[in-house]
Amino acid sequence: MKIGFIGLGAMGKAMAARLVAAGHEVTVWNRTRSAVDELVARGAHAAASPLEAAQNEVVHSMLVDDAAVRSVVIAGGVIDGMPHGSIHVNHATISVALAKELAPLHRVRSTEYVAAPVFGRPDAAAAGNLYIAVAGDPAAVDHVRPLLHVLGQRVWSLGDAPERANIVKIAGNFMLASAIESMAEACALTRAYGVDPHEFLDLMTNTTFAAPAFKTYAPLIADRRYSPPGYTLRLGRKDAGLTIEAAVSERVPLPFASVLDENFLDAAAHGDDKLDASALSEVTVRRANLDSR
Amino acid sequence: MKIGFIGLGAMGKAMAARLVAAGHEVTVWNRTRSAVDELVARGAHAAASPLEAAQNEVVHSMLVDDAAVRSVVIAGGVIDGMPHGSIHVNHATISVALAKELAPLHRVRSTEYVAAPVFGRPDAAAAGNLYIAVAGDPAAVDHVRPLLHVLGQRVWSLGDAPERANIVKIAGNFMLASAIESMAEACALTRAYGVDPHEFLDLMTNTTFAAPAFKTYAPLIADRRYSPPGYTLRLGRKDAGLTIEAAVSERVPLPFASVLDENFLDAAAHGDDKLDASALSEVTVRRANLDSR
Amino acid sequence: MKIGFIGLGAMGKAMAARLVAAGHEVTVWNRTRSAVDELVARGAHAAASPLEAAQNEVVHSMLVDDAAVRSVVIAGGVIDGMPHGSIHVNHATISVALAKELAPLHRVRSTEYVAAPVFGRPDAAAAGNLYIAVAGDPAAVDHVRPLLHVLGQRVWSLGDAPERANIVKIAGNFMLASAIESMAEACALTRAYGVDPHEFLDLMTNTTFAAPAFKTYAPLIADRRYSPPGYTLRLGRKDAGLTIEAAVSERVPLPFASVLDENFLDAAAHGDDKLDASALSEVTVRRANLDSR
Amino acid sequence: MKIGFIGLGAMGKAMAARLVAAGHEVTVWNRTRSAVDELVARGAHAAASPLEAAQNEVVHSMLVDDAAVRSVVIAGGVIDGMPHGSIHVNHATISVALAKELAPLHRVRSTEYVAAPVFGRPDAAAAGNLYIAVAGDPAAVDHVRPLLHVLGQRVWSLGDAPERANIVKIAGNFMLASAIESMAEACALTRAYGVDPHEFLDLMTNTTFAAPAFKTYAPLIADRRYSPPGYTLRLGRKDAGLTIEAAVSERVPLPFASVLDENFLDAAAHGDDKLDASALSEVTVRRANLDSR
C-alpha cells in the first residue's frame, strides 16, 4: 500500500520502519531531518512537507501532543493534502476534545479519520508487539486493519466514534501512572521499615502483580534508574492532564488522577521532566525524606 | 509434625486442611464450632481452647485482625500454652505495632515468633497456591519452611524482624486496593464516554495489566458482582487503616493510601462492608452519578 | 467621566448602577436586554453593541468567564472600538493565560488594560463595599482609581502586570472555596457525633473564624439553604478550574485545590450547578450518608 | 473554691495563674518542677503527686495528649484521689474514644467528668480570652461555670455527652489547620506569579478573611517565622490524627483532613515537629521548589 507516515519520534520511527519492512511504500516526514534519513536508509521516501506525505492512500501520524497535531495536521496541511477517500490513522495520545474536532474536519473533505492509539514502549513498537485500540468508520478500520497488525500484536475495536479509542488510551495511561505511584508509595513505606525495594518489588511482580506494567517499571523504581527514559515524565504529565481534562469535561471525580497530577507537578518543579515517568517515585522518597534517614 | 491451628475462617480452614492432607497431626481451634467439625471430618483433632491448640511443636494462627490476635493469642492463652522451643507461625495481616509487641512476648517465654502473612484468596489457599512472606529467627523459619511450602507455591524470606513480613503484606494489600481503585476510576471515565467497562478491562487485563490482581477483580468490577465476597470490603478497610497507621508511625506521606481510606469509609457509610472489596468501585460510580445519566 | 460598562449580570448591574449614581455618564451593553433597561431607568445610556459601549474614555467589563471575554471583548469589537488612550478596566475573574494575552492586544492599539477583579457578592457591589485588586500601568490605574473607589471600600494595588491581580483573585476564590469545604467537613464530622451544625458553626464563626468568608457561608451550610445563589456552584467550579490551570502552568502542586475540583465535579454530576457554591457541603453529607443515619 | 490543677505547660500555666489571681485556692502539679515553682510564687500550693492535687472540690487538667491523660489521670491516681462529688474539668484536646472511656470511670467513683477543651493560644489564656466548649452533666457544668468564665471570654454548652465538646474541639483544630493550608497553597500559587505573600495575605486578612485564625497565622507564613511556636507542628499533627481517628470511627470521608495528615507527616519527616504548626506552609513551598526558582 502507499502510505504516508508523519512524526518520527522514538515510537513513530519504529512503527514506520515496520511498515517499510512489511513491503509498503512509505513516504515519511518529520520536523527534524535526521530521523527521516534513518528511514530513507531503510527504504522509505522522504517528503518535503507534511502536505506531501499526506498524498497517500493511508496516512499514519504519530505526533507528541495536541499542539503538534494542531500545528502539523490542521495548520500544516495534512488534512488538506489527503486525497478523497484516503484514511488518516492517528496513533497519537491526544485529548478527547481534539479527537471530536478532527473527525468532522476529515468528513467534510471526504476523507476518513481513524483513531488508533497504541500501548507499548519503543522496543515493543520495533518488535510489532504494540497493543492497539482502534475506533472510527468500520469500513475504514477494516481497510487499515492489516497495517495495524503489522504494528501491533493485538488490535481492539471500540466502535465508530474515534474519541472512544482516545479515552481508552487516556484511561490506560492513567492506570499505568497509577501503577507507578502505587509501587512508589508501597516501596517508600516498606523501605521506612527496612525492606529493600528490590526485595519487595521482586515479590510483588512475580506474584499478584506479574504484568508488563509492573515488570517494566519496577526495576527502574528499585534501581532509581530513570535515564534513558522510555516514556518521559513530561509525557506522563501531559497524559495526566488529558485525564483531568476528560474527567472535568464529563464531571467524573477521580481522586487518584488528582494525586498523579500533583505529583507530576512536584516532579517537574524539581527538574525531572526529561527523566522516565517512573521518576514519579522520587516525589514520595523526597516527601518522606527517606534518603536522610 | 504436631501442629496447632488457630482460626478457621475461609482462609484458615483451607490452610489447615492442606496441613492435614499433607499428613501432619493437626489440632484445630476456632471461635465457632462448625468450622472445627469440618476439619475434624478431614482428620484433624478438635481443641477445646486456644490454650489446648497451643500445646504443639508448631502453632499456626490465622485470625482476622489485631483485636482477635490480642484476644486469642495474648489474653486467650496461646502464648502461655506453647511449650518451650515451640514456634508460633502467625499468618494474620496485623499491624506493625502488634507485630513488634508479639516477638518479645514469645522470646521471654522461650518460644519463637515467625510472621508469615499470605497473599491469595481462599481458592488459592485450598490449592496450596498462596504466596507467603516470612520473617523471624532464621532457625525457626527453616524449621517451619516445609509447612509453608505445603501452604504456598512460593515463599519469600524477609529477614529476622517479623514486622518486615507484616509491612510487606500491608504494602501488598495497599497495592491491591490501588489496583481496584485505578480500575474503578478508569472505568468510570471511559464509561462516561460510552465505553463498556467489560470492553475496557478486557483490553487492559489482557495486555499491560495481565496479572492476577487485575484479572481477579476486573470481572467483579465490570459485572458489578460483589457477592459472595472473596476479600470483604470490611477487611480491605481494616487493611487500609493498617497502611495509614504504619505510614503515620514512620512519617511517610502516602496520598493514594489516603484516597483509599476515604473511599473505604464512603463505601462503609453506604452499607457495603460485607461485599467484596471491589465494591470500592461503586464509590466512584456514585460520585459521578453514572447510573442516572 | 464618560464610561462604557459591558456585562450586566448580578454583579455588573450593581456596579454600573453605582457609577451612574456617582454622576458619571455611563453607556451600558449586555447580552440580554432586560438588564440594560433597568440601568437606562436609572439614567444610563443603552449601547446597541459592545463596540458602541467601547467608545468611551474608560470601559469597564464584568463578564462571566474566559469564553465571554473572548467573544465580547476580542471577537465582539471592544478592543477595536476603544479610542486611543482610553482604558479598559476588566473586573472579570479570568484565567492568567487570558490576562497575559489581553494586555498586549491593548498595547498595540494604544489603549490601556487594567485588571481589577473584585471580591464580594452582589449586595456588597450595590453598597460599594467590594474589595478590589488592581494591576496595570500605574498612570492608567491612577486615572481610574476614583472610579474604583466608587465601586469598592478598599483598593489594593498589585503592580504593573495585570495578571498579578488575576492570580490574586483566583487564589482568593480558592481560599473561599476552601473555607466552604473546611466548614462542610467539620460539620459532617461533628454531626456524626450528634452536634448540630448550627451550634458548631455559631461557635466557630463567633470566635476564631469571625470573618465575612465564614459568616456568609456558615448559615447557608447549616440551613442547607443553597438557593437563591449569591455565587453559583457553576462559577465556583469554573474558578476551581482556573486555580488548577494556573497551578499546572507554573508547576505548583496544590492538594486542597484538587479536592475542591473533585468535589465541584461531584456536585455538578448531581445537578447542583445552579445552587449556591456552598452546596459543595452536600458532597460530604452524601459521601458520609449522614441523612440516612 | 478549692481547686486542683494538673498539667502546667504553656497553656496550663497561664490558666492556673488566672484561677489563683481570681482568689481561688489552687493546688498544682506538673511533671517537671519549674512550672510548679512559678505558680507557687504567684500563690498556689504545690502538690507532690497528681493524686494529691486531685483531693479538691474541682480538679482541672490540661495535659498534652491521650497518652499523658492515660498516664496521669487514669494510671497516676487522679480519678482515684478525687473526693466523692468532686468534678474533673478536662481541658485537654483528647480523642473521642478516650473521652467516652473517661466519663464512666468517673461515674462509678461518684465523681463528675466535664469536658472543657479551649480555643486560643497561651497569650489568650493569660488574658482570660479563651473560648471554651463545655459538655457534661448539667449540674456539674453549672457548678464550674464561674471558673470557666475566669478562663475564657465565652463558654459554649454542648449538652450532656462530654465527647461532644471534644469532637467540636477536634473539628475546630481541623478548621485551623485547613486555614493554614489554604493560606499556604494560595501563597505558593500567587508567589509563583510574582506576588509577595505579605501583599496577598494583607489583602485577604483585611477583607474576607479578617478573623483571628487567619490574622494569627498569616504573618508567620508570610515571614516564614515558625519559632518560637505558639501551637507546635507536633501538636497540630497529633490533632490531625485525632480528626482522622474520629472520622474513621464514624465512617465520614474527609479529604481535606487526609491532605493535612499527609502534609503534617511530610513536615515531620523534614524535622519540623518543634516549629509552629504554620510551618506546614513549607511543605508546599518545598514541593513547588519555589526557593530555587
CSV table of N, CA, C and O in Angstrom, one decimal, chain A residues 1 14 24 74 86 98-99 113-114 117 161 175 183 203 218 221 231 241 243 257 263 275 286:
chain,number,residue,atom,x,y,z
A,1,MET,N,0.8,-1.2,0.0
A,1,MET,CA,0.0,0.0,0.0
A,1,MET,C,0.9,1.3,0.0
A,1,MET,O,2.0,1.2,0.5
A,14,ALA,N,10.1,3.6,14.9
A,14,ALA,CA,10.0,2.2,15.0
A,14,ALA,C,8.8,1.7,14.2
A,14,ALA,O,8.8,0.6,13.6
A,24,HIS,N,5.5,-2.1,2.4
A,24,HIS,CA,4.7,-1.0,1.9
A,24,HIS,C,5.6,0.1,1.4
A,24,HIS,O,6.8,0.2,1.8
A,74,ILE,N,-3.6,20.0,11.2
A,74,ILE,CA,-4.6,21.0,10.8
A,74,ILE,C,-4.0,22.2,10.1
A,74,ILE,O,-4.2,22.4,8.9
A,86,SER,N,-9.1,8.8,1.1
A,86,SER,CA,-8.0,8.3,1.9
A,86,SER,C,-8.3,8.3,3.3
A,86,SER,O,-9.3,8.9,3.8
A,98,LEU,N,-9.9,17.3,21.1
A,98,LEU,CA,-9.3,17.4,19.8
A,98,LEU,C,-9.8,16.2,18.9
A,98,LEU,O,-10.0,16.4,17.7
A,99,ALA,N,-9.9,15.0,19.5
A,99,ALA,CA,-10.4,13.9,18.7
A,99,ALA,C,-11.8,14.2,18.1
A,99,ALA,O,-12.1,13.9,17.0
A,113,TYR,N,-11.3,9.5,9.2
A,113,TYR,CA,-10.4,9.6,10.4
A,113,TYR,C,-10.5,8.4,11.3
A,113,TYR,O,-11.6,8.1,11.7
A,114,VAL,N,-9.4,7.8,11.5
A,114,VAL,CA,-9.4,6.6,12.4
A,114,VAL,C,-8.4,6.9,13.5
A,114,VAL,O,-7.3,7.3,13.3
A,117,PRO,N,-4.7,4.8,18.9
A,117,PRO,CA,-3.6,5.0,19.9
A,117,PRO,C,-3.0,3.6,20.2
A,117,PRO,O,-3.7,2.6,20.2
A,161,ALA,N,-17.1,5.9,17.0
A,161,ALA,CA,-16.6,7.2,17.5
A,161,ALA,C,-15.2,7.2,17.8
A,161,ALA,O,-14.7,6.5,18.8
A,175,MET,N,-4.0,4.3,34.2
A,175,MET,CA,-3.7,3.1,35.0
A,175,MET,C,-2.2,2.8,35.2
A,175,MET,O,-1.7,2.4,36.2
A,183,MET,N,3.4,1.5,43.3
A,183,MET,CA,4.7,0.9,43.6
A,183,MET,C,5.6,1.9,44.4
A,183,MET,O,6.2,1.5,45.4
A,203,LEU,N,9.0,-9.6,45.0
A,203,LEU,CA,7.9,-10.5,45.4
A,203,LEU,C,6.6,-10.1,44.7
A,203,LEU,O,5.9,-10.9,44.1
A,218,ALA,N,9.0,-1.6,37.7
A,218,ALA,CA,9.5,-2.0,39.0
A,218,ALA,C,11.1,-1.9,39.1
A,218,ALA,O,11.6,-1.3,40.0
A,221,ILE,N,12.2,1.7,39.3
A,221,ILE,CA,11.9,2.3,40.6
A,221,ILE,C,12.9,1.8,41.6
A,221,ILE,O,13.5,2.5,42.4
A,231,TYR,N,9.4,6.4,28.4
A,231,TYR,CA,8.2,7.2,28.4
A,231,TYR,C,8.5,8.4,29.3
A,231,TYR,O,8.7,8.2,30.6
A,241,GLY,N,-2.7,15.3,32.5
A,241,GLY,CA,-3.5,16.5,32.2
A,241,GLY,C,-4.7,16.1,31.3
A,241,GLY,O,-5.8,16.6,31.5
A,243,THR,N,-6.2,13.3,31.3
A,243,THR,CA,-7.1,12.6,32.2
A,243,THR,C,-8.0,13.6,32.9
A,243,THR,O,-9.3,13.4,32.9
A,257,ALA,N,-6.4,10.4,40.0
A,257,ALA,CA,-5.9,11.2,38.9
A,257,ALA,C,-5.4,12.5,39.4
A,257,ALA,O,-4.4,13.1,39.0
A,263,ASN,N,1.6,15.1,41.8
A,263,ASN,CA,3.0,14.5,41.9
A,263,ASN,C,3.8,14.8,40.6
A,263,ASN,O,5.0,15.0,40.7
A,275,LEU,N,13.3,12.9,32.6
A,275,LEU,CA,13.6,11.5,33.1
A,275,LEU,C,12.4,10.6,32.7
A,275,LEU,O,11.4,11.1,32.1
A,286,ARG,N,11.2,11.8,48.4
A,286,ARG,CA,11.6,13.2,48.9
A,286,ARG,C,10.7,13.6,50.0
A,286,ARG,O,11.1,14.2,51.0
